[in-house]
PDB file of C-alpha atoms in Angstrom:
ATOM      1  CA  CYS A   1      99.239 -24.668 -57.883  1.00 88.00           C
ATOM      2  CA  VAL A   2      96.657 -22.035 -58.645  1.00 91.00           C
ATOM      3  CA  LYS A   3      97.999 -19.149 -60.080  1.00 93.00           C
ATOM      4  CA  GLN A   4      94.658 -17.344 -60.403  1.00 94.00           C
ATOM      5  CA  GLY A   5      90.737 -17.680 -59.438  1.00 93.00           C
ATOM      6  CA  PHE A   6      89.453 -20.163 -57.201  1.00 93.00           C
ATOM      7  CA  VAL A   7      89.043 -24.085 -57.072  1.00 93.00           C
ATOM      8  CA  LYS A   8      87.089 -26.407 -55.109  1.00 92.00           C
ATOM      9  CA  ARG A   9      88.089 -29.706 -54.055  1.00 88.00           C
ATOM     10  CA  PHE A  10      84.823 -32.412 -53.557  1.00 89.00           C
ATOM     11  CA  PHE A  11      84.484 -35.827 -53.459  1.00 85.00           C
ATOM     12  CA  ILE A  12      81.303 -37.787 -54.300  1.00 84.00           C
ATOM     13  CA  LYS A  13      79.258 -39.672 -51.542  1.00 81.00           C
ATOM     14  CA  ASN A  14      78.129 -43.106 -51.942  1.00 82.00           C
ATOM     15  CA  ASP A  15      74.503 -41.475 -52.072  1.00 85.00           C
ATOM     16  CA  GLY A  16      75.679 -39.590 -55.383  1.00 82.00           C
ATOM     17  CA  SER A  17      75.792 -36.329 -53.526  1.00 81.00           C
ATOM     18  CA  ILE A  18      78.976 -33.794 -53.584  1.00 82.00           C
ATOM     19  CA  SER A  19      80.709 -32.956 -50.584  1.00 83.00           C
ATOM     20  CA  VAL A  20      82.933 -29.909 -50.704  1.00 86.00           C
ATOM     21  CA  GLN A  21      85.960 -30.395 -48.750  1.00 83.00           C
ATOM     22  CA  GLY A  22      87.797 -26.974 -49.338  1.00 85.00           C
ATOM     23  CA  ILE A  23      88.869 -24.319 -51.588  1.00 89.00           C
ATOM     24  CA  TYR A  24      92.092 -23.253 -52.908  1.00 89.00           C
ATOM     25  CA  GLY A  25      92.832 -19.425 -54.565  1.00 89.00           C
ATOM     26  CA  SER A  26      95.657 -17.749 -55.893  1.00 88.00           C
ATOM     27  CA  GLY A  27      99.323 -19.359 -54.499  1.00 84.00           C
ATOM     28  CA  ASP A  28      97.494 -22.516 -52.927  1.00 86.00           C
ATOM     29  CA  CYS A  29      98.977 -26.018 -54.536  1.00 83.00           C
ATOM     30  CA  PHE A  30      97.092 -29.242 -54.151  1.00 80.00           C
ATOM     31  CA  GLY A  31      97.571 -32.880 -54.611  1.00 74.00           C
ATOM     32  CA  ILE A  32     100.532 -32.152 -51.993  1.00 71.00           C
ATOM     33  CA  SER A  33      99.620 -35.778 -50.044  1.00 68.00           C
ATOM     34  CA  VAL A  34     100.688 -37.799 -52.854  1.00 67.00           C
ATOM     35  CA  LEU A  35     103.963 -36.176 -53.279  1.00 69.00           C
ATOM     36  CA  CYS A  36     104.214 -36.170 -49.519  1.00 69.00           C
ATOM     37  CA  ASN A  37     103.876 -40.283 -49.930  1.00 68.00           C
ATOM     38  CA  ASP A  38     107.376 -40.126 -51.773  1.00 68.00           C
ATOM     39  CA  LEU A  39     108.994 -38.110 -49.502  1.00 69.00           C
ATOM     40  CA  ILE A  40     108.086 -39.404 -46.074  1.00 68.00           C
ATOM     41  CA  GLU A  41     108.179 -42.715 -44.674  1.00 63.00           C
ATOM     42  CA  PRO A  42     105.900 -44.567 -43.550  1.00 59.00           C
ATOM     43  CA  HIS A  43     103.531 -42.881 -45.933  1.00 59.00           C
ATOM     44  CA  PHE A  44     102.083 -39.385 -45.119  1.00 59.00           C
ATOM     45  CA  TYR A  45      98.594 -40.475 -45.976  1.00 60.00           C
ATOM     46  CA  LYS A  46      97.317 -43.890 -46.986  1.00 64.00           C
ATOM     47  CA  GLY A  47      93.395 -43.388 -47.542  1.00 62.00           C
ATOM     48  CA  SER A  48      92.226 -43.008 -51.364  1.00 62.00           C
ATOM     49  CA  GLU A  49      92.750 -39.915 -53.463  1.00 58.00           C
ATOM     50  CA  GLU A  50      89.202 -39.941 -54.876  1.00 75.00           C
ATOM     51  CA  TYR A  51      88.799 -36.123 -54.705  1.00 82.00           C
ATOM     52  CA  TYR A  52      87.801 -34.302 -57.636  1.00 88.00           C
ATOM     53  CA  TYR A  53      88.751 -30.289 -58.344  1.00 90.00           C
ATOM     54  CA  GLU A  54      86.356 -27.815 -60.296  1.00 92.00           C
ATOM     55  CA  ALA A  55      87.220 -24.336 -61.310  1.00 94.00           C
ATOM     56  CA  MET A  56      84.614 -22.162 -59.273  1.00 92.00           C
ATOM     57  CA  SER A  57      85.588 -19.005 -61.530  1.00 88.00           C
ATOM     58  CA  ASP A  58      86.140 -18.401 -65.261  1.00 91.00           C
ATOM     59  CA  ASP A  59      89.676 -16.963 -64.688  1.00 93.00           C
ATOM     60  CA  VAL A  60      91.261 -20.041 -63.231  1.00 95.00           C
ATOM     61  CA  GLN A  61      94.748 -20.468 -64.278  1.00 96.00           C
ATOM     62  CA  LEU A  62      96.794 -23.405 -62.735  1.00 95.00           C
ATOM     63  CA  GLN A  63     100.656 -24.317 -62.864  1.00 91.00           C
ATOM     64  CA  PHE A  64     100.882 -28.074 -63.320  1.00 89.00           C
ATOM     65  CA  ILE A  65     104.291 -29.592 -61.845  1.00 84.00           C
ATOM     66  CA  PRO A  66     104.943 -33.129 -62.867  1.00 85.00           C
ATOM     67  CA  LYS A  67     105.598 -35.017 -59.726  1.00 79.00           C
ATOM     68  CA  ASN A  68     109.116 -36.691 -61.122  1.00 84.00           C
ATOM     69  CA  ASP A  69     110.077 -33.246 -62.272  1.00 86.00           C
ATOM     70  CA  LEU A  70     109.448 -31.812 -58.665  1.00 81.00           C
ATOM     71  CA  LEU A  71     111.062 -34.731 -56.999  1.00 81.00           C
ATOM     72  CA  ALA A  72     114.231 -34.251 -59.017  1.00 84.00           C
ATOM     73  CA  ALA A  73     114.415 -30.456 -58.583  1.00 83.00           C
ATOM     74  CA  LEU A  74     114.269 -31.311 -54.796  1.00 80.00           C
ATOM     75  CA  ALA A  75     116.933 -33.690 -54.913  1.00 81.00           C
ATOM     76  CA  GLY A  76     119.363 -30.959 -56.660  1.00 73.00           C
ATOM     77  CA  ASN A  77     118.272 -28.372 -54.585  1.00 80.00           C
ATOM     78  CA  LYS A  78     117.558 -28.961 -50.791  1.00 74.00           C
ATOM     79  CA  SER A  79     116.790 -25.411 -50.560  1.00 82.00           C
ATOM     80  CA  LEU A  80     113.217 -26.058 -51.984  1.00 80.00           C
ATOM     81  CA  TYR A  81     112.221 -28.346 -48.927  1.00 74.00           C
ATOM     82  CA  GLN A  82     111.759 -25.145 -47.273  1.00 78.00           C
ATOM     83  CA  ASP A  83     109.487 -23.947 -50.059  1.00 78.00           C
ATOM     84  CA  LEU A  84     107.599 -27.438 -50.221  1.00 76.00           C
ATOM     85  CA  PHE A  85     107.458 -27.029 -46.375  1.00 74.00           C
ATOM     86  CA  SER A  86     105.898 -23.236 -46.370  1.00 77.00           C
ATOM     87  CA  ILE A  87     102.962 -24.551 -49.342  1.00 74.00           C
ATOM     88  CA  LEU A  88     102.342 -27.764 -47.100  1.00 74.00           C
ATOM     89  CA  ALA A  89     101.814 -25.472 -43.802  1.00 75.00           C
ATOM     90  CA  SER A  90      99.838 -23.327 -45.923  1.00 73.00           C
ATOM     91  CA  ASN A  91      97.641 -26.106 -47.022  1.00 68.00           C
ATOM     92  CA  ARG A  92      97.261 -27.341 -43.519  1.00 71.00           C
ATOM     93  CA  LEU A  93      96.364 -23.838 -42.102  1.00 75.00           C
ATOM     94  CA  SER A  94      92.606 -24.493 -43.921  1.00 75.00           C
ATOM     95  CA  ASP A  95      92.666 -27.960 -42.232  1.00 75.00           C
ATOM     96  CA  ILE A  96      93.788 -26.284 -38.695  1.00 79.00           C
ATOM     97  CA  TRP A  97      90.445 -23.726 -39.338  1.00 79.00           C
ATOM     98  CA  ILE A  98      88.076 -26.416 -40.050  1.00 78.00           C
ATOM     99  CA  LEU A  99      89.249 -28.459 -37.031  1.00 79.00           C
ATOM    100  CA  GLU A 100      88.925 -25.519 -34.967  1.00 84.00           C
ATOM    101  CA  ASN A 101      85.553 -24.882 -36.270  1.00 83.00           C
ATOM    102  CA  LYS A 102      84.508 -28.256 -34.965  1.00 82.00           C
ATOM    103  CA  GLY A 103      84.913 -27.098 -31.383  1.00 83.00           C
ATOM    104  CA  ILE A 104      82.727 -24.044 -31.811  1.00 89.00           C
ATOM    105  CA  ASN A 105      79.510 -24.635 -29.887  1.00 84.00           C
ATOM    106  CA  ASN A 106      76.963 -23.166 -32.719  1.00 92.00           C
ATOM    107  CA  ALA A 107      76.275 -22.794 -36.187  1.00 94.00           C
ATOM    108  CA  TYR A 108      76.119 -19.140 -36.114  1.00 95.00           C
ATOM    109  CA  LYS A 109      79.501 -18.917 -34.597  1.00 95.00           C
ATOM    110  CA  GLN A 110      81.076 -21.554 -37.040  1.00 95.00           C
ATOM    111  CA  VAL A 111      79.800 -19.645 -40.051  1.00 95.00           C
ATOM    112  CA  ALA A 112      81.412 -16.358 -38.639  1.00 95.00           C
ATOM    113  CA  HIS A 113      84.439 -18.479 -37.881  1.00 94.00           C
ATOM    114  CA  ILE A 114      84.772 -19.714 -41.419  1.00 93.00           C
ATOM    115  CA  LEU A 115      84.004 -16.083 -43.302  1.00 95.00           C
ATOM    116  CA  THR A 116      86.730 -15.153 -40.591  1.00 93.00           C
ATOM    117  CA  PHE A 117      89.280 -17.247 -42.258  1.00 91.00           C
ATOM    118  CA  TYR A 118      88.033 -16.877 -46.017  1.00 92.00           C
ATOM    119  CA  ALA A 119      88.373 -12.797 -45.373  1.00 93.00           C
ATOM    120  CA  THR A 120      91.822 -13.176 -43.685  1.00 90.00           C
ATOM    121  CA  ARG A 121      93.102 -15.514 -46.615  1.00 89.00           C
ATOM    122  CA  TYR A 122      91.441 -14.423 -49.613  1.00 90.00           C
ATOM    123  CA  GLY A 123      89.815 -11.084 -49.034  1.00 90.00           C
ATOM    124  CA  LYS A 124      90.783  -7.858 -50.589  1.00 91.00           C
ATOM    125  CA  LYS A 125      91.100  -4.757 -48.157  1.00 91.00           C
ATOM    126  CA  GLN A 126      88.935  -2.005 -48.569  1.00 86.00           C
ATOM    127  CA  GLY A 127      89.563   0.276 -45.349  1.00 83.00           C
ATOM    128  CA  ASN A 128      88.851  -1.484 -42.175  1.00 81.00           C
ATOM    129  CA  SER A 129      86.699  -3.958 -44.405  1.00 91.00           C
ATOM    130  CA  ARG A 130      87.557  -6.880 -46.288  1.00 94.00           C
ATOM    131  CA  CYS A 131      85.593  -8.116 -49.543  1.00 93.00           C
ATOM    132  CA  ILE A 132      85.684 -12.277 -49.974  1.00 90.00           C
ATOM    133  CA  ASP A 133      85.109 -12.742 -53.635  1.00 83.00           C
ATOM    134  CA  VAL A 134      85.154 -16.235 -53.688  1.00 86.00           C
ATOM    135  CA  PRO A 135      83.049 -17.518 -55.747  1.00 88.00           C
ATOM    136  CA  PHE A 136      81.665 -20.098 -53.192  1.00 88.00           C
ATOM    137  CA  THR A 137      77.602 -21.054 -52.633  1.00 89.00           C
ATOM    138  CA  GLN A 138      76.054 -21.326 -49.595  1.00 92.00           C
ATOM    139  CA  GLN A 139      75.954 -25.156 -50.143  1.00 92.00           C
ATOM    140  CA  ASP A 140      79.617 -25.096 -50.409  1.00 91.00           C
ATOM    141  CA  LEU A 141      79.733 -23.578 -46.877  1.00 92.00           C
ATOM    142  CA  ALA A 142      77.355 -26.027 -45.822  1.00 92.00           C
ATOM    143  CA  ASP A 143      79.461 -28.673 -47.145  1.00 90.00           C
ATOM    144  CA  ILE A 144      82.683 -27.483 -45.639  1.00 90.00           C
ATOM    145  CA  LEU A 145      81.126 -27.052 -42.361  1.00 91.00           C
ATOM    146  CA  GLY A 146      79.057 -30.283 -42.144  1.00 88.00           C
ATOM    147  CA  MET A 147      75.676 -28.339 -41.834  1.00 91.00           C
ATOM    148  CA  SER A 148      72.689 -27.870 -43.902  1.00 93.00           C
ATOM    149  CA  ARG A 149      72.605 -25.211 -46.687  1.00 94.00           C
ATOM    150  CA  GLU A 150      69.449 -23.692 -44.694  1.00 97.00           C
ATOM    151  CA  THR A 151      71.452 -23.199 -41.432  1.00 96.00           C
ATOM    152  CA  VAL A 152      74.221 -21.586 -43.279  1.00 96.00           C
ATOM    153  CA  SER A 153      71.553 -19.036 -45.143  1.00 96.00           C
ATOM    154  CA  HIS A 154      70.048 -18.280 -41.787  1.00 97.00           C
ATOM    155  CA  SER A 155      73.386 -17.881 -39.880  1.00 96.00           C
ATOM    156  CA  ILE A 156      74.502 -15.477 -42.948  1.00 96.00           C
ATOM    157  CA  ALA A 157      71.439 -13.558 -42.576  1.00 96.00           C
ATOM    158  CA  GLN A 158      71.920 -13.093 -38.861  1.00 96.00           C
ATOM    159  CA  LEU A 159      75.435 -11.744 -39.353  1.00 96.00           C
ATOM    160  CA  LYS A 160      73.871  -9.347 -41.955  1.00 96.00           C
ATOM    161  CA  ARG A 161      71.331  -8.183 -39.412  1.00 96.00           C
ATOM    162  CA  SER A 162      73.807  -7.485 -36.677  1.00 95.00           C
ATOM    163  CA  GLY A 163      76.163  -5.570 -38.917  1.00 95.00           C
ATOM    164  CA  PHE A 164      79.175  -7.933 -39.382  1.00 95.00           C
ATOM    165  CA  ILE A 165      78.558  -8.521 -42.945  1.00 95.00           C
ATOM    166  CA  LYS A 166      76.970  -7.330 -46.220  1.00 93.00           C
ATOM    167  CA  GLY A 167      76.518  -8.019 -49.689  1.00 90.00           C
ATOM    168  CA  ARG A 168      74.756 -10.822 -51.602  1.00 82.00           C
ATOM    169  CA  ARG A 169      76.935 -12.767 -53.958  1.00 78.00           C
ATOM    170  CA  THR A 170      80.443 -11.120 -52.693  1.00 86.00           C
ATOM    171  CA  LEU A 171      80.344 -10.622 -49.288  1.00 91.00           C
ATOM    172  CA  THR A 172      82.074  -8.091 -47.072  1.00 93.00           C
ATOM    173  CA  VAL A 173      83.451  -8.376 -43.782  1.00 95.00           C
ATOM    174  CA  GLN A 174      82.936  -4.766 -42.303  1.00 93.00           C
ATOM    175  CA  ASP A 175      85.741  -5.606 -39.711  1.00 91.00           C
ATOM    176  CA  ILE A 176      87.515  -8.670 -39.208  1.00 90.00           C
ATOM    177  CA  ASP A 177      88.617  -8.652 -35.666  1.00 91.00           C
ATOM    178  CA  THR A 178      84.975  -7.663 -34.906  1.00 93.00           C
ATOM    179  CA  LEU A 179      83.683 -10.905 -36.767  1.00 93.00           C
ATOM    180  CA  LYS A 180      86.375 -13.076 -35.043  1.00 92.00           C
ATOM    181  CA  LEU A 181      85.654 -12.040 -31.528  1.00 92.00           C
ATOM    182  CA  GLU A 182      81.707 -12.849 -32.719  1.00 93.00           C
ATOM    183  CA  ALA A 183      82.698 -16.145 -33.480  1.00 92.00           C
ATOM    184  CA  TYR A 184      84.701 -16.943 -30.195  1.00 88.00           C
ATOM    185  CA  ARG A 185      82.201 -14.950 -27.825  1.00 85.00           C
TER     186      ARG A 185
END
C-alpha cells in the first residue's frame, strides 16, 4: 500500500518499450489480484503478473503486508473483508475511468477526462481549483491513454489555451466540474 508519494505500474513490451498501466497514490494498494486468487474461486485473474512498479517521487513510502499474514488476519476477522472490498473497489475505480475514457470520441476530450480523474482522486483543493501534483509525464499519460505523447501535448496545450488548466510540471484544474463537462461535451 502507498503511504505517501506516487508509484507507477508498467510492463515492458516485446519491442523493449515501456507501457505505463496506471498510477497509485497515497492510500492506494497494488498486487490485490494476487491476493484475490487465494480468496475467490474460480481464480480472479489468470494472466501473468509481469508488471513492474517504480517510485515517481522521492518521498514514496510503502507499507508491505505479507500475503500469508493478511490471509490469516482475514480468517480471524471477517470484518476485514469489508476493508479489503473497499480497497479493491478503489483500485477498480481507475480501471472504470480508463474503460470509460476509451468510449470518448477524441483525444482532446480523453485528456480532459483523465485529468478530471487525477484531479478528483489526487488533486489538492485550492478554492475552486485543484492542483494535480502527480509527477507523471506526458509520456505516462500517453501510455495510459494509448496515444502518442505529441497528441497528449497538443491536447494539454489546447486545454491551457481554453483556460481549463494552467501550469507546467504541476497542473492546476481551474474548475473540476467545467473540465468534466468539457470531457463529455
